[in-house]
XYZ file of C-alpha atoms in Angstrom:
172
model
C 167.503 34.078 191.221
C 164.716 35.433 193.399
C 165.092 36.268 197.085
C 162.160 37.190 199.289
C 163.048 38.476 202.732
C 161.185 37.240 205.783
C 161.730 39.675 208.656
C 159.985 39.989 212.023
C 160.444 43.774 211.858
C 162.036 46.305 209.457
C 165.820 46.234 209.695
C 168.726 48.114 208.114
C 171.523 45.900 206.836
C 173.726 45.262 203.826
C 172.790 42.482 201.424
C 175.824 41.551 199.310
C 175.369 39.722 196.006
C 178.326 38.417 194.022
C 178.193 39.146 190.294
C 180.587 36.724 188.549
C 183.266 38.177 186.272
C 181.990 36.157 183.301
C 178.605 37.926 183.479
C 178.740 41.092 181.399
C 175.094 42.194 181.716
C 173.736 41.269 185.156
C 170.379 42.763 186.089
C 169.264 43.331 189.660
C 165.856 44.501 190.835
C 164.775 45.416 194.352
C 160.992 45.358 194.652
C 160.761 45.802 190.874
C 163.180 48.754 190.632
C 166.359 48.158 188.645
C 169.820 48.961 189.907
C 173.171 48.850 188.132
C 175.391 45.823 188.635
C 178.973 45.383 187.450
C 181.108 42.337 188.222
C 182.250 41.828 191.813
C 180.224 42.454 194.926
C 176.998 44.424 194.673
C 176.214 45.778 198.129
C 172.617 46.777 198.785
C 172.414 48.841 201.974
C 168.902 49.874 202.961
C 166.020 49.547 205.371
C 164.594 46.139 204.487
C 160.939 45.231 205.071
C 159.232 41.859 205.409
C 158.379 40.632 201.908
C 161.005 42.739 200.082
C 162.110 40.990 196.903
C 165.487 40.977 195.210
C 165.835 39.414 191.779
C 169.168 38.716 190.110
C 169.464 37.755 186.457
C 172.816 36.462 185.174
C 172.553 36.008 181.394
C 174.872 33.390 179.907
C 175.097 33.884 176.140
C 177.480 31.680 174.194
C 180.675 33.669 173.556
C 183.852 33.133 171.514
C 187.241 33.238 173.245
C 190.423 33.737 171.225
C 193.652 32.007 172.199
C 195.588 35.183 171.394
C 193.638 37.088 174.100
C 194.470 34.784 177.004
C 197.251 36.836 178.567
C 200.923 37.587 178.192
C 202.601 35.552 175.464
C 199.329 34.198 174.090
C 199.731 36.210 170.873
C 202.518 33.749 169.998
C 200.117 30.789 170.094
C 198.562 29.382 166.918
C 195.083 30.901 166.455
C 192.382 28.884 168.185
C 188.846 29.678 169.360
C 186.761 28.252 172.186
C 183.076 28.610 173.006
C 181.889 29.286 176.538
C 178.469 29.839 178.068
C 178.981 31.788 181.273
C 181.416 29.710 183.352
C 180.826 26.573 181.257
C 183.371 25.554 178.620
C 181.760 23.925 175.596
C 183.404 21.018 173.809
C 183.077 19.354 170.434
C 183.226 15.561 170.423
C 184.160 12.990 167.823
C 180.849 11.324 168.696
C 179.110 13.916 166.529
C 179.690 12.147 163.220
C 180.102 15.291 161.120
C 182.632 17.043 163.360
C 186.299 17.118 162.346
C 188.087 18.300 165.482
C 191.388 19.124 163.786
C 190.038 20.989 160.740
C 190.272 24.786 160.947
C 186.930 26.318 161.842
C 185.728 29.832 161.086
C 182.695 30.536 163.240
C 179.853 32.492 161.687
C 179.007 35.379 164.022
C 176.286 37.987 164.389
C 176.835 41.768 164.371
C 177.960 41.712 168.036
C 180.646 39.071 167.354
C 178.771 36.246 169.070
C 178.542 32.878 167.341
C 175.229 32.094 165.713
C 174.013 29.109 167.708
C 170.976 26.895 167.761
C 170.124 24.827 170.847
C 169.919 21.101 170.139
C 167.366 18.771 171.633
C 169.262 16.589 174.085
C 167.705 13.538 172.419
C 169.765 14.458 169.295
C 173.050 14.112 171.209
C 174.706 10.671 170.903
C 175.550 10.649 174.639
C 173.998 12.006 177.842
C 174.514 15.787 177.979
C 173.330 18.753 180.022
C 173.618 21.364 177.230
C 173.952 21.027 173.460
C 174.342 23.602 170.683
C 175.012 23.668 166.979
C 176.856 26.574 165.388
C 177.250 27.442 161.742
C 180.697 27.801 160.242
C 181.742 30.371 157.641
C 182.093 27.568 155.068
C 178.396 26.665 155.479
C 179.072 23.590 157.616
C 178.024 23.077 161.222
C 179.716 21.891 164.376
C 178.050 20.651 167.557
C 179.081 21.430 171.126
C 178.031 20.179 174.539
C 179.098 21.130 178.012
C 182.666 19.965 178.641
C 181.727 17.656 181.510
C 179.281 15.706 179.353
C 181.603 15.486 176.347
C 184.432 14.159 178.498
C 182.536 11.379 180.294
C 183.814 8.644 177.992
C 187.564 8.792 178.396
C 188.195 6.910 175.153
C 186.630 9.626 172.945
C 188.382 12.627 171.439
C 187.005 16.008 172.420
C 188.162 19.576 171.773
C 187.529 22.861 173.534
C 190.045 24.934 171.546
C 189.595 24.572 167.791
C 192.064 25.806 165.158
C 190.693 28.826 163.321
C 190.391 29.937 159.736
C 188.526 32.628 157.855
C 187.395 35.970 159.173
C 186.977 34.664 162.726
C 190.439 33.107 162.883
C 192.019 36.145 164.557
C 190.484 39.441 165.543
């Protein structure tokens, strides 16, 4: 996101930018100089000039969520995992011929605990989608995911956001 201010004269005011809670590594620059940004409101109070630029970068890596980390009582739930990209829930669909939505899945992850994903060409998806990824499983298989809204367009198809887990990435 890039903002360029257009001011008739220099003016002191507060520019407030909202950093969403799902974004763990936001980067903000004012005229090329970085500033720290945690989640919540970032308030930039200064003397602003015509042409000042503010850039905001909100990275959205694909992350694994565990059902047993979803709040009080969730540790009693059967172990399931979900994939999200920023605020977007990803879903597997029965329309991907290889995907078994009820089989336990152990996601292969990198050193930081993120799933190893590969973006798919949207032409490879058997339905219209906005995002599509393939992730490798610990057993050497693969499973495909799209954004939840695209996977759920055909109401007669089975989709899954939470998948039962197995292997090393079943429970942390």
